[in-house]
Amino acid sequence: MSLEVRFFASLREQVGVSEITLDAASIKTVEDVWQLATNGQAIPDNTLCAINMDYVRLDASVKDGDEVAFFPPVSGGSV
Amino acid sequence: MSLEVRFFASLREQVGVSEITLDAASIKTVEDVWQLATNGQAIPDNTLCAINMDYVRLDASVKDGDEVAFFPPVSGGSV
Amino acid sequence: MSAELRGEAFEPTTELQAFEARLDAGKYGACVSFVGSMRDFNAGDDVSAMSLEHYPKMTLQFLETICEEAKSRWDILDCLIIHRYGDLQPSDPIVLTAAWSAHRHEAFEACRYLIEELKTRAPFWKKETTESGERWVHDAPSTPDS
Amino acid sequence: MSAELRGEAFEPTTELQAFEARLDAGKYGACVSFVGSMRDFNAGDDVSAMSLEHYPKMTLQFLETICEEAKSRWDILDCLIIHRYGDLQPSDPIVLTAAWSAHRHEAFEACRYLIEELKTRAPFWKKETTESGERWVHDAPSTPDS
């Protein structure tokens, strides 16, 4: 199973990774993706995640070809 | 006592008067002003009145030099 | 703070830019503006022209008062009202209200306050020209939020 | 209906005019617009610069989704979102949301919906430069409606 994984903003800086491609049969959930992509770092509180541009929870299932993203709370756009 | 009286919009067309100056000692209230200025026509429902640019009721007292205005409900300004 | 009456057509975006140029850029983070323009329909009829009557001194004084009320009720940097009178054509801007503040909530509330007060209390009277002739809007069939 | 991301500075009034030129004038009587711009202060500190990170595909898709939601929830003719990303200076416009409708209520509600959804759910992250260095805004002391 091949997955594109992306990290954004402060999470990208903490993890030290912007993009990584995983290729492993053992991955089932978004949380598994985090563990493998970060070498087992703890997941910060309030981390948001998305599969293929949709917000999901950490226990959501992933499938081959998915793009999985992790990011901190949004602080976007306006006042 | 001298008073400037003004009528606006549909009320101006109904009464047939735009501006009139009254000079009479017998006037006490806005309603008296209407009676004299319109030769005793009935006051349409929902008529609004103002003394010196402030909304008042028909029983408000007038004094020498006041500008008294009568107009229909506002339909102003926007959607 | 500015309230103005205009006898000629005005361009709301130009007015907003000109007014903003006088403000302290960087101090506001939010601007909310409302533009009311003339529709070519009302109460089920086509409308080809409109005349907007007002009571010059009272109308201006009223607009200035609601600007002051908005500034005292919300923490805004500034606000603006520009309002047309006279003869208008469909799609002409009728009114612009705008409010600037540090945060969006105050700007929305103040801008909305200006237009709601103006709409319900400001001395303006519309006379519409339709296929069946002229009519005062306050005599026409009313719609809940027209 | 249009949602756009911009890497360069934009002028909200110019954008509003250009978008309005595509609409059917006379059919809308109300336009409400919101402009969020960069303040030179936040959470008690002076801010001299800001960088706005986003997740291009997801952010654009999200903005398109909330435009569609606004159109389905209120009777509006059209709506617009333009949002900056990249490096910004104080007073730069960050975001424009706007809605056009026959009546003012719908335009206010839709415009406010767009900016509230955008603010709370759109994937954007601000990094501010202050005297004491750079900081991510989501790590900074929060203010209720900043």
Coordinates of C-alpha atoms in Angstrom, one line a residue:
Chain A
M1 CA 0.0 0.0 0.0
S2 CA 1.4 3.4 -1.1
L3 CA 0.4 6.6 0.7
E4 CA 1.4 10.3 0.3
V5 CA 1.7 11.9 3.7
R6 CA 2.0 15.7 4.3
F7 CA 2.6 17.8 7.4
F8 CA 1.8 21.5 7.6
A9 CA 2.7 24.6 9.7
S10 CA 4.0 24.1 13.2
L11 CA 3.5 20.4 12.9
R12 CA 5.7 20.2 9.9
E13 CA 8.5 22.0 11.8
Q14 CA 8.1 19.8 14.9
V15 CA 8.1 16.5 12.9
G16 CA 10.8 17.8 10.6
V17 CA 9.0 16.4 7.6
S18 CA 7.0 18.1 4.9
E19 CA 6.1 15.3 2.6
I20 CA 6.8 11.6 2.7
T21 CA 5.7 8.6 0.7
L22 CA 5.0 5.5 2.7
D23 CA 4.9 2.0 1.2
A24 CA 3.9 -0.6 3.8
A25 CA 1.3 -3.3 4.1
S26 CA 0.8 -2.9 7.9
I27 CA -1.0 0.5 7.8
K28 CA -4.7 0.5 8.6
T29 CA -5.6 3.8 10.1
V30 CA -4.6 7.5 10.0
E31 CA -3.0 6.9 13.4
D32 CA -0.8 4.1 11.9
V33 CA 0.3 6.6 9.2
W34 CA 1.4 9.1 11.8
Q35 CA 3.3 6.5 13.7
L36 CA 5.2 5.3 10.7
A37 CA 5.8 8.7 9.2
T38 CA 7.1 10.3 12.4
N39 CA 9.0 7.2 13.8
G40 CA 6.7 6.9 16.7
Q41 CA 6.5 10.5 17.9
A42 CA 3.6 11.4 20.2
I43 CA 0.7 13.1 18.4
P44 CA 0.2 16.6 19.8
D45 CA -3.3 17.5 21.2
N46 CA -5.6 19.1 18.7
T47 CA -3.8 17.7 15.7
L48 CA -6.2 17.7 12.7
C49 CA -6.0 15.1 9.9
A50 CA -7.5 14.7 6.4
I51 CA -7.7 12.0 3.9
N52 CA -7.9 13.2 0.3
M53 CA -8.8 16.7 1.4
D54 CA -11.6 15.7 3.8
Y55 CA -11.3 16.1 7.5
V56 CA -11.3 12.7 9.2
R57 CA -10.6 11.3 12.7
L58 CA -7.4 9.5 13.7
D59 CA -9.1 6.1 13.6
A60 CA -10.3 6.5 10.0
S61 CA -9.2 3.8 7.6
V62 CA -6.8 4.5 4.8
K63 CA -6.5 2.8 1.4
D64 CA -3.9 2.5 -1.3
G65 CA -3.2 5.8 -3.1
D66 CA -4.6 8.0 -0.3
E67 CA -3.1 11.4 0.5
V68 CA -3.0 11.8 4.3
A69 CA -2.4 15.2 5.9
F70 CA -1.7 16.3 9.4
F71 CA -1.9 19.9 10.6
P72 CA -2.4 22.0 13.7
P73 CA -5.6 23.9 14.5
V74 CA -6.3 26.3 11.7
S75 CA -5.7 30.0 12.4
G76 CA -6.8 31.2 9.1
G77 CA -7.8 33.8 7.0
S78 CA -9.2 36.8 8.8
V79 CA -9.9 38.7 12.0
Chain B
M1 CA -47.0 82.4 16.7
S2 CA -45.3 81.7 13.4
L3 CA -44.6 78.2 12.2
E4 CA -43.1 76.6 9.0
V5 CA -45.1 73.6 7.9
R6 CA -43.9 71.0 5.4
F7 CA -45.6 68.0 3.7
F8 CA -43.7 65.2 1.9
A9 CA -44.3 62.4 -0.6
S10 CA -47.8 61.1 -1.0
L11 CA -49.1 63.3 1.8
R12 CA -47.8 66.4 0.0
E13 CA -49.8 65.2 -3.1
Q14 CA -52.9 64.4 -1.1
V15 CA -53.0 67.7 0.8
G16 CA -51.9 69.6 -2.2
V17 CA -49.4 71.7 -0.2
S18 CA -45.6 71.5 -0.1
E19 CA -44.8 74.3 2.3
I20 CA -46.9 76.8 4.2
T21 CA -46.2 79.4 6.9
L22 CA -48.8 79.7 9.6
D23 CA -49.2 82.7 11.8
A24 CA -51.9 82.1 14.4
A25 CA -52.2 82.4 18.2
S26 CA -54.6 79.5 18.6
I27 CA -52.1 76.7 17.8
K28 CA -51.0 74.5 20.7
T29 CA -50.2 71.0 19.3
V30 CA -48.9 69.3 16.1
E31 CA -52.5 68.2 15.5
D32 CA -53.7 71.8 15.6
V33 CA -51.0 72.6 13.0
W34 CA -52.4 69.9 10.7
Q35 CA -56.0 71.1 11.1
L36 CA -55.1 74.7 10.2
A37 CA -52.6 73.8 7.4
T38 CA -55.0 71.4 5.6
N39 CA -58.3 73.2 6.2
G40 CA -59.5 70.4 8.4
Q41 CA -58.7 67.4 6.3
A42 CA -58.6 64.0 8.1
I43 CA -55.2 62.8 9.1
P44 CA -54.3 59.6 7.3
D45 CA -53.4 56.6 9.5
N46 CA -49.7 56.1 10.0
T47 CA -48.9 59.8 9.3
L48 CA -45.5 60.6 10.8
C49 CA -44.7 64.1 12.2
A50 CA -41.6 65.9 13.3
I51 CA -40.8 69.2 15.1
N52 CA -37.4 70.7 14.1
M53 CA -36.2 67.4 12.6
D54 CA -37.2 65.2 15.5
Y55 CA -40.0 62.6 15.4
V56 CA -42.8 63.6 17.7
R57 CA -46.4 62.5 18.4
L58 CA -49.5 64.4 17.2
D59 CA -50.1 65.7 20.7
A60 CA -46.7 67.3 21.0
S61 CA -46.7 71.0 21.8
V62 CA -45.3 73.5 19.3
K63 CA -43.7 76.9 20.0
D64 CA -43.0 80.0 18.0
G65 CA -40.5 79.5 15.2
D66 CA -40.8 75.7 15.0
E67 CA -40.6 73.8 11.7
V68 CA -43.3 71.1 11.7
A69 CA -43.3 68.3 9.1
F70 CA -45.8 65.7 8.1
F71 CA -45.0 62.6 6.0
P72 CA -46.1 59.1 5.2
P73 CA -44.3 55.9 6.5
V74 CA -40.7 56.0 5.3
S75 CA -39.9 53.6 2.4
G76 CA -36.4 54.4 2.3
G77 CA -33.1 53.8 1.2
S78 CA -32.5 50.2 0.4
V79 CA -33.7 46.7 0.0
Chain C
M1 CA -17.4 59.2 10.6
S2 CA -19.3 60.5 7.7
A3 CA -22.9 60.6 6.5
E4 CA -23.6 62.1 3.0
L5 CA -26.5 62.6 0.7
R6 CA -25.9 62.5 -3.0
G7 CA -28.0 63.9 -5.8
E8 CA -25.9 62.2 -8.5
A9 CA -24.9 58.6 -9.2
F10 CA -22.0 57.3 -7.1
E11 CA -19.7 54.3 -7.3
P12 CA -19.6 52.5 -3.9
T13 CA -16.2 50.9 -4.5
T14 CA -14.6 54.2 -5.3
E15 CA -16.2 55.8 -2.2
L16 CA -15.0 52.9 0.0
Q17 CA -11.4 53.3 -1.3
A18 CA -11.4 57.1 -0.8
F19 CA -12.8 56.8 2.7
E20 CA -10.4 54.0 3.7
A21 CA -7.4 56.1 2.5
R22 CA -8.2 58.4 5.5
L23 CA -8.1 55.6 8.0
D24 CA -5.1 54.3 9.9
A25 CA -4.2 51.2 7.9
G26 CA -3.1 48.4 10.1
K27 CA -5.4 49.4 12.9
Y28 CA -8.5 47.7 11.5
G29 CA -8.7 44.1 10.5
A30 CA -12.3 44.1 9.3
C31 CA -14.4 46.1 7.0
V32 CA -18.0 45.2 6.4
S33 CA -19.9 47.1 3.7
F34 CA -23.5 47.0 2.4
V35 CA -24.6 48.3 -1.0
G36 CA -28.3 48.6 -1.7
S37 CA -29.0 49.1 -5.4
M38 CA -32.1 49.6 -7.4
R39 CA -33.8 46.4 -8.6
D40 CA -35.7 46.3 -11.9
F41 CA -38.6 44.5 -10.0
N42 CA -40.6 45.0 -6.8
A43 CA -43.7 43.5 -5.4
G44 CA -44.2 41.5 -8.5
D45 CA -43.9 44.3 -11.0
D46 CA -41.2 45.5 -13.4
V47 CA -39.8 48.8 -12.3
S48 CA -38.3 51.1 -14.9
A49 CA -37.4 54.2 -12.9
M50 CA -37.5 55.5 -9.3
S51 CA -37.6 58.8 -7.6
L52 CA -36.3 59.1 -4.1
E53 CA -37.7 62.1 -2.1
H54 CA -36.1 63.1 1.2
Y55 CA -36.3 65.9 3.8
P56 CA -32.8 67.3 3.4
K57 CA -32.0 68.7 6.9
M58 CA -33.8 66.0 8.8
T59 CA -32.5 63.1 6.7
L60 CA -28.9 64.2 7.0
Q61 CA -29.2 64.8 10.7
F62 CA -30.8 61.3 11.1
L63 CA -28.0 59.6 9.2
E64 CA -25.4 61.4 11.3
T65 CA -27.2 60.3 14.5
I66 CA -27.2 56.6 13.6
C67 CA -23.5 56.8 12.8
E68 CA -22.9 58.2 16.2
E69 CA -25.1 55.5 17.7
A70 CA -23.1 52.8 15.9
K71 CA -19.8 54.2 17.2
S72 CA -21.1 54.3 20.8
R73 CA -22.6 50.8 20.7
W74 CA -19.7 48.9 19.1
D75 CA -15.9 49.2 19.2
I76 CA -15.4 50.4 15.7
L77 CA -12.8 52.7 14.2
D78 CA -15.1 54.4 11.8
C79 CA -18.3 54.2 9.8
L80 CA -19.7 55.6 6.6
I81 CA -23.1 56.2 5.0
I82 CA -23.7 57.5 1.5
H83 CA -27.3 57.8 0.3
R84 CA -28.8 58.8 -3.1
Y85 CA -31.8 61.0 -3.6
G86 CA -33.5 62.2 -6.8
D87 CA -34.1 60.2 -10.0
L88 CA -32.6 56.7 -10.2
Q89 CA -32.4 54.0 -12.9
P90 CA -32.4 50.2 -12.3
S91 CA -29.0 49.0 -11.0
D92 CA -28.1 52.4 -9.6
P93 CA -26.5 52.2 -6.2
I94 CA -28.9 53.7 -3.6
V95 CA -27.0 53.4 -0.4
L96 CA -23.7 52.4 1.0
T97 CA -23.1 51.6 4.7
A98 CA -19.7 50.5 6.0
A99 CA -18.0 49.9 9.3
W100 CA -14.3 49.3 10.1
S101 CA -13.1 47.6 13.3
A102 CA -10.3 45.5 14.7
H103 CA -12.5 42.4 14.7
R104 CA -15.1 41.1 12.4
H105 CA -18.0 40.8 14.8
E106 CA -18.2 44.5 15.6
A107 CA -17.9 45.5 11.9
F108 CA -20.8 43.2 10.9
E109 CA -23.0 44.3 13.8
A110 CA -22.4 48.0 13.2
C111 CA -22.8 47.8 9.4
R112 CA -26.1 46.0 9.9
Y113 CA -27.3 48.4 12.5
L114 CA -26.7 51.3 10.1
I115 CA -28.8 49.8 7.3
E116 CA -31.6 48.5 9.5
E117 CA -32.1 51.9 11.3
L118 CA -31.8 53.7 7.9
K119 CA -34.3 51.4 6.3
T120 CA -36.9 51.6 9.1
R121 CA -36.6 55.2 10.3
A122 CA -34.8 57.5 7.8
P123 CA -37.0 60.0 6.0
F124 CA -36.9 58.7 2.4
W125 CA -39.8 58.0 0.2
K126 CA -39.7 56.0 -3.0
K127 CA -41.9 56.6 -6.0
E128 CA -41.6 53.8 -8.6
T129 CA -42.5 53.9 -12.3
T130 CA -44.1 50.7 -13.5
E131 CA -46.0 49.7 -16.6
S132 CA -49.2 50.8 -14.9
G133 CA -47.8 54.2 -13.9
E134 CA -46.2 55.8 -10.9
R135 CA -46.8 54.6 -7.3
W136 CA -45.4 55.5 -3.9
V137 CA -43.7 52.4 -2.4
H138 CA -45.4 52.8 1.0
D139 CA -48.7 52.5 -0.8
A140 CA -47.6 49.4 -2.7
P141 CA -48.2 45.8 -1.6
S142 CA -45.5 45.2 1.0
T143 CA -43.0 42.3 1.1
P144 CA -41.6 41.2 4.4
D145 CA -38.1 42.5 3.8
S146 CA -38.2 44.4 0.5
Chain D
M1 CA -19.9 31.6 -7.7
S2 CA -16.1 31.9 -7.3
A3 CA -13.5 30.9 -4.8
E4 CA -9.9 31.9 -5.5
L5 CA -6.5 31.7 -3.8
R6 CA -4.0 34.5 -4.5
G7 CA -0.3 34.5 -4.0
E8 CA 0.0 38.2 -4.7
A9 CA -1.6 41.3 -3.2
F10 CA -5.1 42.0 -4.4
E11 CA -7.4 45.1 -4.2
P12 CA -10.8 44.1 -2.8
T13 CA -12.8 46.9 -4.4
T14 CA -11.3 46.2 -7.8
E15 CA -12.2 42.5 -7.4
L16 CA -15.8 43.4 -6.3
Q17 CA -16.3 45.6 -9.3
A18 CA -14.9 43.0 -11.7
F19 CA -17.1 40.2 -10.3
E20 CA -20.2 42.4 -10.2
A21 CA -19.7 43.2 -13.9
R22 CA -20.5 39.5 -14.6
L23 CA -23.8 39.6 -12.6
D24 CA -27.2 40.6 -13.9
A25 CA -27.6 44.2 -12.8
G26 CA -31.0 45.1 -11.6
K27 CA -31.7 41.5 -10.3
Y28 CA -29.9 42.0 -7.0
G29 CA -30.7 44.8 -4.5
A30 CA -28.1 44.0 -1.9
C31 CA -24.4 43.2 -1.8
V32 CA -22.7 42.6 1.5
S33 CA -18.9 42.3 1.6
F34 CA -16.3 41.6 4.2
V35 CA -12.7 42.4 3.9
G36 CA -10.2 41.0 6.4
S37 CA -6.9 42.8 6.4
M38 CA -3.7 42.4 8.3
R39 CA -3.4 44.4 11.5
D40 CA -0.1 45.6 12.8
F41 CA -0.9 44.2 16.3
N42 CA -2.2 40.9 17.7
A43 CA -2.5 39.5 21.2
G44 CA -0.9 42.6 22.7
D45 CA 2.2 42.6 20.4
D46 CA 3.3 44.6 17.4
V47 CA 3.3 42.5 14.2
S48 CA 5.6 43.5 11.4
A49 CA 5.0 40.7 8.9
M50 CA 3.0 37.5 8.4
S51 CA 3.3 34.4 6.4
L52 CA 0.1 32.5 5.5
E53 CA 0.5 28.8 4.8
H54 CA -2.2 26.7 3.2
Y55 CA -2.8 23.2 1.7
P56 CA -3.5 24.2 -1.8
K57 CA -5.9 21.6 -3.1
M58 CA -7.7 21.1 0.2
T59 CA -8.0 24.8 0.9
L60 CA -9.5 25.6 -2.5
Q61 CA -11.9 22.7 -2.3
F62 CA -13.0 23.9 1.1
L63 CA -13.6 27.4 -0.1
E64 CA -15.7 26.1 -3.0
T65 CA -17.7 23.9 -0.7
I66 CA -18.7 26.8 1.6
C67 CA -19.7 28.9 -1.4
E68 CA -22.0 26.0 -2.5
E69 CA -23.3 25.7 1.1
A70 CA -24.1 29.4 1.2
K71 CA -25.9 29.2 -2.1
S72 CA -28.0 26.3 -1.0
R73 CA -28.9 27.8 2.4
W74 CA -29.9 31.3 1.4
D75 CA -31.6 32.7 -1.7
I76 CA -28.6 34.5 -3.1
L77 CA -27.7 35.3 -6.7
D78 CA -24.0 34.7 -6.2
C79 CA -21.1 34.8 -3.8
L80 CA -17.3 35.3 -4.0
I81 CA -14.3 34.4 -1.9
I82 CA -10.8 35.6 -2.6
H83 CA -8.0 34.6 -0.1
R84 CA -4.3 35.5 0.1
Y85 CA -1.5 33.1 1.0
G86 CA 2.2 33.7 1.2
D87 CA 4.0 36.7 2.7
L88 CA 1.9 39.6 3.8
Q89 CA 2.6 43.1 5.2
P90 CA 0.5 45.0 7.7
S91 CA -2.7 46.5 6.1
D92 CA -2.6 43.9 3.2
P93 CA -6.0 42.5 2.4
I94 CA -6.1 38.8 3.5
V95 CA -9.6 37.8 2.5
L96 CA -12.7 39.1 0.7
T97 CA -16.1 37.4 1.0
A98 CA -19.2 38.8 -0.6
A99 CA -22.8 37.8 -1.4
W100 CA -25.4 39.3 -3.7
S101 CA -29.2 38.9 -3.3
A102 CA -32.5 40.5 -3.9
H103 CA -32.9 41.5 -0.2
R104 CA -30.4 42.5 2.4
H105 CA -31.1 39.8 5.0
E106 CA -29.9 36.9 2.8
A107 CA -26.8 38.9 1.7
F108 CA -25.8 39.6 5.3
E109 CA -26.4 36.0 6.5
A110 CA -24.5 34.4 3.5
C111 CA -21.6 36.8 3.7
R112 CA -21.2 36.2 7.4
Y113 CA -21.5 32.4 6.9
L114 CA -18.7 32.4 4.4
I115 CA -16.3 34.2 6.7
E116 CA -17.2 32.3 9.9
E117 CA -16.8 28.9 8.2
L118 CA -13.6 30.1 6.6
K119 CA -12.2 31.4 9.8
T120 CA -13.0 28.3 11.9
R121 CA -12.5 25.5 9.4
A122 CA -10.4 26.5 6.4
P123 CA -6.8 25.1 6.3
F124 CA -4.8 28.3 6.7
W125 CA -2.0 28.8 9.2
K126 CA -0.6 32.2 10.2
K127 CA 3.0 32.7 11.2
E128 CA 3.6 36.2 12.6
T129 CA 6.8 38.1 12.9
T130 CA 7.0 40.2 16.1
E131 CA 9.9 41.9 18.0
S132 CA 10.6 38.7 19.8
G133 CA 10.7 36.6 16.7
E134 CA 8.4 34.4 14.7
R135 CA 5.4 32.5 16.1
W136 CA 2.6 30.4 14.8
V137 CA -0.7 32.1 15.7
H138 CA -2.3 28.9 16.9
D139 CA 0.4 28.8 19.5
A140 CA -0.1 32.4 20.6
P141 CA -2.3 33.6 23.4
S142 CA -5.8 33.5 21.9
T143 CA -8.3 36.4 21.9
P144 CA -12.0 35.6 21.7
D145 CA -12.6 36.8 18.2
S146 CA -9.2 37.7 16.8

